[in-house]
Short mmCIF file of C-alpha atoms and ligand atoms in Angstrom, two decimals:
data_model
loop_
_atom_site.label_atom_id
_atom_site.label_comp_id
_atom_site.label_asym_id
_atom_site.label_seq_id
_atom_site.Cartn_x
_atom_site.Cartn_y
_atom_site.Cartn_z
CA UNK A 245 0.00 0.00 0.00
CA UNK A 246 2.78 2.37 0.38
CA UNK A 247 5.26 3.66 -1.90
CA UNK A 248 8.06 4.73 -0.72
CA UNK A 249 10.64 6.41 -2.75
CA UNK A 250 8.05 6.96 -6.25
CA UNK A 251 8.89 9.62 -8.20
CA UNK A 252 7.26 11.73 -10.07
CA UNK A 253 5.70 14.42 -7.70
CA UNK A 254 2.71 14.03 -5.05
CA UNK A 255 -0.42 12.26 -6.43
CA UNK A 256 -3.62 13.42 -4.41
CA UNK A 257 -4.22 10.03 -3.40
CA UNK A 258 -0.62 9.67 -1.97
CA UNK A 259 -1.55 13.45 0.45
CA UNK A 260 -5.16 11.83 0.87
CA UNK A 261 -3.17 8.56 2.27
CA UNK A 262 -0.64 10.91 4.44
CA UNK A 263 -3.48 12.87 5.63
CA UNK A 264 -5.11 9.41 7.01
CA UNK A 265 -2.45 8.54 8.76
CA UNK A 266 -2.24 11.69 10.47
CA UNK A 267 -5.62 11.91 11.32
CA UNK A 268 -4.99 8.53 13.31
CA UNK A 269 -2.58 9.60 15.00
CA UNK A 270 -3.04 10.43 18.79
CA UNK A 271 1.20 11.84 19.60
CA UNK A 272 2.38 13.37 15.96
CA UNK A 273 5.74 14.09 16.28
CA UNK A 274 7.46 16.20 13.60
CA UNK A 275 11.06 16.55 13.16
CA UNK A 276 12.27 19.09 10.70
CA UNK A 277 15.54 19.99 9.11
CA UNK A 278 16.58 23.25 7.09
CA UNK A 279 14.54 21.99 4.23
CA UNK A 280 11.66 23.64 6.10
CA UNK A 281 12.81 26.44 6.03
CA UNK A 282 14.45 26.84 2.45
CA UNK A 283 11.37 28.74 0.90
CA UNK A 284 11.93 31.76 3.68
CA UNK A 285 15.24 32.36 1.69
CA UNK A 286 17.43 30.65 4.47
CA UNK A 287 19.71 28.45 2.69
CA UNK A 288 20.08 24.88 4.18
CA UNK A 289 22.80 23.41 6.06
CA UNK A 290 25.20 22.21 3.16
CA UNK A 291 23.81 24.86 0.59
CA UNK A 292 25.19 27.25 3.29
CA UNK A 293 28.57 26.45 2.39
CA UNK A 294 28.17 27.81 -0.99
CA UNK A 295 28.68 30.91 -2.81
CA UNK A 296 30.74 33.18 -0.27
CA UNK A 297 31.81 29.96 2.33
CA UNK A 298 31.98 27.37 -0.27
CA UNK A 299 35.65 27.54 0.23
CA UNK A 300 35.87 26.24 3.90
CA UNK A 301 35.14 23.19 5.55
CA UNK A 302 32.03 22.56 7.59
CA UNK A 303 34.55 20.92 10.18
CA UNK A 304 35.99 24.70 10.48
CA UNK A 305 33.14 26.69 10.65
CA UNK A 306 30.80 24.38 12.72
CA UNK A 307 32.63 22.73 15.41
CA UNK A 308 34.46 24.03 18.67
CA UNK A 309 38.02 23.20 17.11
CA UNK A 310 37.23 25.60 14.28
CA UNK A 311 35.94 28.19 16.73
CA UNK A 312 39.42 27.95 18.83
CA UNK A 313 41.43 27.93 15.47
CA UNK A 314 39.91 31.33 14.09
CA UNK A 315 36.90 32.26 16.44
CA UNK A 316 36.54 35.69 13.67
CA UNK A 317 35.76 33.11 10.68
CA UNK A 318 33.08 31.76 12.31
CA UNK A 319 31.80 34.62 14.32
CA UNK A 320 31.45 36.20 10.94
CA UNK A 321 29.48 32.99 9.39
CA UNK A 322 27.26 33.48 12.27
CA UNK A 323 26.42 36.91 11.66
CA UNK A 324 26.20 36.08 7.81
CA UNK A 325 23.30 33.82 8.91
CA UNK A 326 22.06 36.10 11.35
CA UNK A 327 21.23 38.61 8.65
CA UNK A 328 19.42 35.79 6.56
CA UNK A 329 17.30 34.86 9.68
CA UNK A 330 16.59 38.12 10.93
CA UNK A 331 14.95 38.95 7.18
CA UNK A 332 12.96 35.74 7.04
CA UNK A 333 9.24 35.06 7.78
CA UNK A 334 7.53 31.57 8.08
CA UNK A 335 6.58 29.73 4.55
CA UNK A 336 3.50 28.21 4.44
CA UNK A 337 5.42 25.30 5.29
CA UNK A 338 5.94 26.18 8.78
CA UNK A 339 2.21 27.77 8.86
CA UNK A 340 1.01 24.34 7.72
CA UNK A 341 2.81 22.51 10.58
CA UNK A 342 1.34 24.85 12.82
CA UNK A 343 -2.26 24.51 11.62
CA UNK A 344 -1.83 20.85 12.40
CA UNK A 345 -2.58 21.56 16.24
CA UNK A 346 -5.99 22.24 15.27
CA UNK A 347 -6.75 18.54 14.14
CA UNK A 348 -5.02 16.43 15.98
CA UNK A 349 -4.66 16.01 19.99
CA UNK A 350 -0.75 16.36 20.52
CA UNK A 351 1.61 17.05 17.87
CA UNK A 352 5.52 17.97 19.15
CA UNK A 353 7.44 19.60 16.83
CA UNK A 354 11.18 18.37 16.75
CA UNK A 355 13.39 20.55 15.12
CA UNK A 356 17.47 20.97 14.16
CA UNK A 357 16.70 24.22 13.25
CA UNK A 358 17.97 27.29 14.70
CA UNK A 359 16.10 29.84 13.55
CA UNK A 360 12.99 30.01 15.50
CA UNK A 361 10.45 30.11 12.80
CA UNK A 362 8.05 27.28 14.26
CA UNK A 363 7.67 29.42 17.23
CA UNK A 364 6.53 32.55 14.91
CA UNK A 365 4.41 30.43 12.41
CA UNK A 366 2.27 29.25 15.85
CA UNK A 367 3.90 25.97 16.48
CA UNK A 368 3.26 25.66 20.54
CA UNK A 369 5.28 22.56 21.59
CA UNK A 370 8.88 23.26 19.84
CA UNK A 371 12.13 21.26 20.71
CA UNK A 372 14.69 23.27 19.11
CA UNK A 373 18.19 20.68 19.97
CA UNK A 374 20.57 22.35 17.82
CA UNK A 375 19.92 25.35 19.60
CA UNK A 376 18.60 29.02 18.71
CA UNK A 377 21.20 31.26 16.38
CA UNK A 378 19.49 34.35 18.34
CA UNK A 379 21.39 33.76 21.38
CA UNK A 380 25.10 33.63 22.30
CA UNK A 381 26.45 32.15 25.77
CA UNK A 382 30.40 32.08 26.84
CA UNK A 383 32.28 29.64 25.05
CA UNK A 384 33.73 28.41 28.41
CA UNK A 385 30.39 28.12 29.95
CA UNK A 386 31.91 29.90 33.06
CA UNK A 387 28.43 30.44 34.95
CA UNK A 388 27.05 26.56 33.95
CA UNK A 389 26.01 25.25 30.93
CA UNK A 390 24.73 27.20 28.93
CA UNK A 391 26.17 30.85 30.14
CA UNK A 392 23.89 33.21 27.95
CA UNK A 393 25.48 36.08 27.33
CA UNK A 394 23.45 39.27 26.08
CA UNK A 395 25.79 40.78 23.30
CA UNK A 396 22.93 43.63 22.56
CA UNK A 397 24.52 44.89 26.24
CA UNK A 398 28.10 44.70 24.89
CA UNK A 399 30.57 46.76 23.18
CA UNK A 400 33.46 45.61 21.39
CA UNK A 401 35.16 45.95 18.02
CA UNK A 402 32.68 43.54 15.53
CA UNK A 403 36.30 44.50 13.19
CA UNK A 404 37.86 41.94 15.54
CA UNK A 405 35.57 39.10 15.98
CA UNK A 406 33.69 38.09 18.54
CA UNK A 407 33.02 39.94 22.10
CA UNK A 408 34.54 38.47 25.36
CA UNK A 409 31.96 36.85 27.85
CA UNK A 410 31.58 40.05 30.56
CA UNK A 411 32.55 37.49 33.30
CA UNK A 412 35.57 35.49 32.54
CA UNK A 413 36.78 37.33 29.58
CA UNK A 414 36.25 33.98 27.30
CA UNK A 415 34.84 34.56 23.91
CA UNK A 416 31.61 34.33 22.86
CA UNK A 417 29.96 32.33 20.38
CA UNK A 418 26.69 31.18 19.15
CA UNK A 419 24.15 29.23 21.45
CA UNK A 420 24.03 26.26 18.84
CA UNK A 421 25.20 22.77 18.96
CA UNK A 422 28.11 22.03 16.54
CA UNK A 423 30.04 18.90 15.72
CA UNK A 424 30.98 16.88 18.00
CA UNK A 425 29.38 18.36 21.10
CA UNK A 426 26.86 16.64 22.99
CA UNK A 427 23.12 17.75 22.51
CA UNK A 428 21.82 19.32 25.27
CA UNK A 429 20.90 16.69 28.07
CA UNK A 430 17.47 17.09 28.54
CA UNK A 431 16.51 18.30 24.86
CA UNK A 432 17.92 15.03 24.07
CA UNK A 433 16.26 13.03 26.13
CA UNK A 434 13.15 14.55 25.37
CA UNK A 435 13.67 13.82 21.36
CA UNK A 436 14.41 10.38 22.08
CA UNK A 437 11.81 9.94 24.40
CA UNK A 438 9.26 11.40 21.84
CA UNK A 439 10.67 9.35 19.12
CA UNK A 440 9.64 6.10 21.31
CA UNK A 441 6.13 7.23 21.91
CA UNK A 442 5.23 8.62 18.56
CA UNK A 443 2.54 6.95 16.58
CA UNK A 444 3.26 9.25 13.79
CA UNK A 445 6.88 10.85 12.36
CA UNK A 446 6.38 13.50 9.80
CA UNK A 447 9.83 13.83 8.78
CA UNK A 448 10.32 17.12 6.78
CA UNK A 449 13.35 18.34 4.95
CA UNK A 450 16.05 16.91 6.63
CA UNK A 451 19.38 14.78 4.93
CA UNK A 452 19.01 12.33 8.02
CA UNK A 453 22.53 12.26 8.43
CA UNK A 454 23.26 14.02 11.16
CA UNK A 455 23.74 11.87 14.56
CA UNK A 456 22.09 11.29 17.10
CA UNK A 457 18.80 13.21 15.44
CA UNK A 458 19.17 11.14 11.79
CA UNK A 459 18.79 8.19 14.32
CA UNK A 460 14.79 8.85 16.06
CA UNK A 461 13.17 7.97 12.89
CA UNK A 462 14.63 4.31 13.06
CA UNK A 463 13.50 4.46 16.45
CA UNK A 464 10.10 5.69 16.07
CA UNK A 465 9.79 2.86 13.29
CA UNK A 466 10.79 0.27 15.47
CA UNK A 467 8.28 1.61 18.09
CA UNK A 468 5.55 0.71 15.69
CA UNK A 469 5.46 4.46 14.17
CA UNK A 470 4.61 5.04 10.92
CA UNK A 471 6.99 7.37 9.37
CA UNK A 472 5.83 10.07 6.68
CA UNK A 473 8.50 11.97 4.63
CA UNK A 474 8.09 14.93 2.69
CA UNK A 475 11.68 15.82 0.71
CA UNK A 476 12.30 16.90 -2.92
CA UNK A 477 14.95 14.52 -2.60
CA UNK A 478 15.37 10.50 -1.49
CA UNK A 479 17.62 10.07 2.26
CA UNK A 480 18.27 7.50 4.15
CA UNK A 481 14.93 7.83 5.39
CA UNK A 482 13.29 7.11 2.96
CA UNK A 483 13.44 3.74 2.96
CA UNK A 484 11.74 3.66 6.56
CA UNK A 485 8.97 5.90 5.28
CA UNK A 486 5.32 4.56 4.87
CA UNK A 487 4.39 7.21 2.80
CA UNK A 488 7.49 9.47 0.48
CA UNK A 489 5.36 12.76 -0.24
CA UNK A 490 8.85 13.78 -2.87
CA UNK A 491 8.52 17.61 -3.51
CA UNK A 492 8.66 21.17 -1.28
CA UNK A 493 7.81 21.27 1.91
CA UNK A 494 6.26 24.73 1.79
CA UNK A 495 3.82 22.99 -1.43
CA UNK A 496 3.31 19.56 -0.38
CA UNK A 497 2.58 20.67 3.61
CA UNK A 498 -0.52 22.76 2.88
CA UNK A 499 -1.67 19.76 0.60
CA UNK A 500 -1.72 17.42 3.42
CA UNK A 501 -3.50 20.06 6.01
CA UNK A 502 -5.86 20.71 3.64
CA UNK A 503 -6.75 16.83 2.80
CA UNK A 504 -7.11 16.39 6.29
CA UNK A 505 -9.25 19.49 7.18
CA UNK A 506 -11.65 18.18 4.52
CA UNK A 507 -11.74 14.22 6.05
CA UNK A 508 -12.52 16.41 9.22
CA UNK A 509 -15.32 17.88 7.49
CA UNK A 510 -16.72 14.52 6.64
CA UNK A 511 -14.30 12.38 4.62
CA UNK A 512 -13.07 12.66 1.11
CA UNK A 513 -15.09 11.85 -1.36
C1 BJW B 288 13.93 20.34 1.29
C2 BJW B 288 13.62 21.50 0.57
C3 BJW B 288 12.27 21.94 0.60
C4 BJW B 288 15.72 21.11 0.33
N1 BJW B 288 11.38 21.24 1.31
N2 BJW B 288 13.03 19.68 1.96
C5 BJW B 288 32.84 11.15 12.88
C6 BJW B 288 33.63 12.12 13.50
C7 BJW B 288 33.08 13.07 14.38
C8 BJW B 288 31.74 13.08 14.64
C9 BJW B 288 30.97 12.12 14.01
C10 BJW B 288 31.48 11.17 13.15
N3 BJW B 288 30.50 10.38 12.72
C11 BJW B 288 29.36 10.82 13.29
C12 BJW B 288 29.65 11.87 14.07
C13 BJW B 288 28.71 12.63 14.86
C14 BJW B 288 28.24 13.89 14.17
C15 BJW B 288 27.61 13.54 12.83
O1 BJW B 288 26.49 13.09 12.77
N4 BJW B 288 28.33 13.76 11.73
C16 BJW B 288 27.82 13.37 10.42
C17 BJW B 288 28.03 14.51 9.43
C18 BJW B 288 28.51 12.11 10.01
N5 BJW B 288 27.28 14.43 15.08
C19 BJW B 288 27.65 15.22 16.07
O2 BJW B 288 28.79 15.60 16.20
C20 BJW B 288 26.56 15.57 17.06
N6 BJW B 288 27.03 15.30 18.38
C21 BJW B 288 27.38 14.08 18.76
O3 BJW B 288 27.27 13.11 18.05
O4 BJW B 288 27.89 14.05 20.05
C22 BJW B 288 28.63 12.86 20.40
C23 BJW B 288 30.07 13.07 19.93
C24 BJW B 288 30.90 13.81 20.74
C25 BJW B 288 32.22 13.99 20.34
C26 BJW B 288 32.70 13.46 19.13
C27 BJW B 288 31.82 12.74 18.31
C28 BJW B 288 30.49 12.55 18.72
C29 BJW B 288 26.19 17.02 17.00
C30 BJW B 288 25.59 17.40 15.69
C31 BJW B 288 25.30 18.89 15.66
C32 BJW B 288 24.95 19.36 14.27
N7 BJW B 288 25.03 20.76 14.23
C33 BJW B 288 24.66 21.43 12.99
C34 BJW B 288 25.06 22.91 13.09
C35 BJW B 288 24.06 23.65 13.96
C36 BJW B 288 24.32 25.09 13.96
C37 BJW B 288 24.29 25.69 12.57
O5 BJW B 288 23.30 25.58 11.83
O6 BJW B 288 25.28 26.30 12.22
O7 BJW B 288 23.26 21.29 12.76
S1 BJW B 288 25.38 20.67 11.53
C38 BJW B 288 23.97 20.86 10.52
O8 BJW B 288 23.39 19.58 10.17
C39 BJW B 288 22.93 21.58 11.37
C40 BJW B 288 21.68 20.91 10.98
O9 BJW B 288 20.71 21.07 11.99
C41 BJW B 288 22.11 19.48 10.80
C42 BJW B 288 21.19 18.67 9.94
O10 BJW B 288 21.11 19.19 8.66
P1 BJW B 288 19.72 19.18 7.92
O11 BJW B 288 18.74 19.99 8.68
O12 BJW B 288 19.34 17.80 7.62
O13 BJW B 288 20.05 20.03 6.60
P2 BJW B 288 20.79 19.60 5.28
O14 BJW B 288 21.31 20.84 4.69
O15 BJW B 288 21.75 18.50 5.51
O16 BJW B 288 19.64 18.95 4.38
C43 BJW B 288 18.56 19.72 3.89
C44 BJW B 288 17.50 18.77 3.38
O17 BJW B 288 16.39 19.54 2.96
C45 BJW B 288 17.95 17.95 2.15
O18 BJW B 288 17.54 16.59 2.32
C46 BJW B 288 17.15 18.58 1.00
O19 BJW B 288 16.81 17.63 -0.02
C47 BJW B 288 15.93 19.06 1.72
N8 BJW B 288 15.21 20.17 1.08
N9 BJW B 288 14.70 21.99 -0.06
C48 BJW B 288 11.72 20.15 1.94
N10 BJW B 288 11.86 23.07 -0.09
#
């Protein structure tokens, strides 16, 4: 009954068969990735590193050993994204994810997105565990972990990278998680947690290959979840998925709300 991996674009019977599932589904959990978030003009993850930053390495500009090698370069891929962000509104996308709250009991939106736009489209349960771009905490986590630090209260030369952390003179860096550091604790636990008790996984617009995250849709599957992806492209995903819905998730999304606003209205016909 399924098929995962078609292509060809979205048939209305393959959203009428997503929309079914979802309407079944008593804990919805979706996990999103920058795909989400491509049609508000913020470039994903690996198309990031193109154009202007295409010539470094992700290893240098997202991980703690890049920041301590030349904390400037990355402060100033940062504020590069910063700008992006700060421009961009929700797509309808995001809006659609949101609008799911009003047809199903619980949905919990899981996302490796920093850039806060589930919270503005209306999303009210949002588990952000690659952190928030907005803020900024001491490097050294001097206070505990994680030291915000308010840089808006700050002034330093931006000519010469990043400001020092106003109580142990550490730098200051981006409240995100980057490679190789440990999710945060609890957000983690929370994910993986969700992942177990999810009947549904709407899995939008992520690669799936970043650990431990690329990892809760095999676990929601082997909870007995059935897994919905919606991706232009295939991932290692895919081949979990119940139902592939291949195209944008900012076109494909409102599809799916809107085939399951009309089942709620008294079926399809
Ligand atoms: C659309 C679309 C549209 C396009 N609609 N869809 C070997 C050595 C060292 C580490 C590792 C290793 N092997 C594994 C690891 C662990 C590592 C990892 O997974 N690496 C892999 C690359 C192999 N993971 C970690 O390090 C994690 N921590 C950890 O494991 O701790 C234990 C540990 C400790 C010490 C040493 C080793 C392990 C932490 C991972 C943190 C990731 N952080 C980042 C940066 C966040 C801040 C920032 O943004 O700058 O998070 S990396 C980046 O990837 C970002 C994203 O959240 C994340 C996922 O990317 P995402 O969202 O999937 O985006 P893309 O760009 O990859 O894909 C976009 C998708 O959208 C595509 O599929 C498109 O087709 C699709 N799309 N348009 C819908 N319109």
């Amino acid at each position: 009954m399924s098929n995962p991996g078609q292509a060809g674009g979205v048939s209305p019977e393959r959203v009428r068969a997503a929309a079914d599932a979802l309407r079944a589904s008593c804990c919805l959990v979706v996990l999103t990735g920058a795909g989400v978030s491509k049609e508000s003009g913020i470039p994903t993850f690996r198309d990031a590193l193109d154009g202007l930053w295409a010539q470094y390495d992700p290893a240098l500009l997202a991980t703690p050993r890049g920041f301590r090698r030349d904390p400037r370069l990355v402060w100033d891929w940062y504020q590069y994204r910063r700008t992006l962000i700060a421009q961009a509104q929700p797509n309808p996308g995001h809006l659609a994810i949101a609008a799911l709250e009003r047809h199903l009991p619980r949905v919990v939106v899981i996302t490796q997105n920093i850039d806060g736009l589930h919270v503005q489209a209306g999303s009210s349960d949002v588990l952000p565990v690659h952190g928030d771009i907005r803020l900024n905490k001491c490097f050294a986590n001097c206070q505990g972990d994680p030291t915000l630090v308010d840089i808006s209260a700050l002034e330093w030369d931006a000519e010469a990278g990043p400001p020092r952390c106003p109580h142990c003179g550490a730098y200051v860096r981006p409240a995100v998680v980057w490679f190789e550091e440990t999710l945060p604790p609890d957000a983690s636990d929370r994910a993986f947690a969700l992942a177990r008790a999810a009947d549904v996984m709407l899995v939008v617009g992520t690669s799936g290959v970043v650990q431990p995250v690329a990892s809760l849709p095999f676990l929601a599957h082997e909870h007995g979840a059935t897994i919905i992806e919606i991706n232009p492209s295939r991932t290692p995903i895919t081949r979990l998925a119940d139902w592939f819905l291949d195209g944008p998730a900012g076109v494909v999304l409102p599809q799916v709300v809107a085939a399951l606003a009309e089942e709620g209205e008294g079926g399809h016909a």
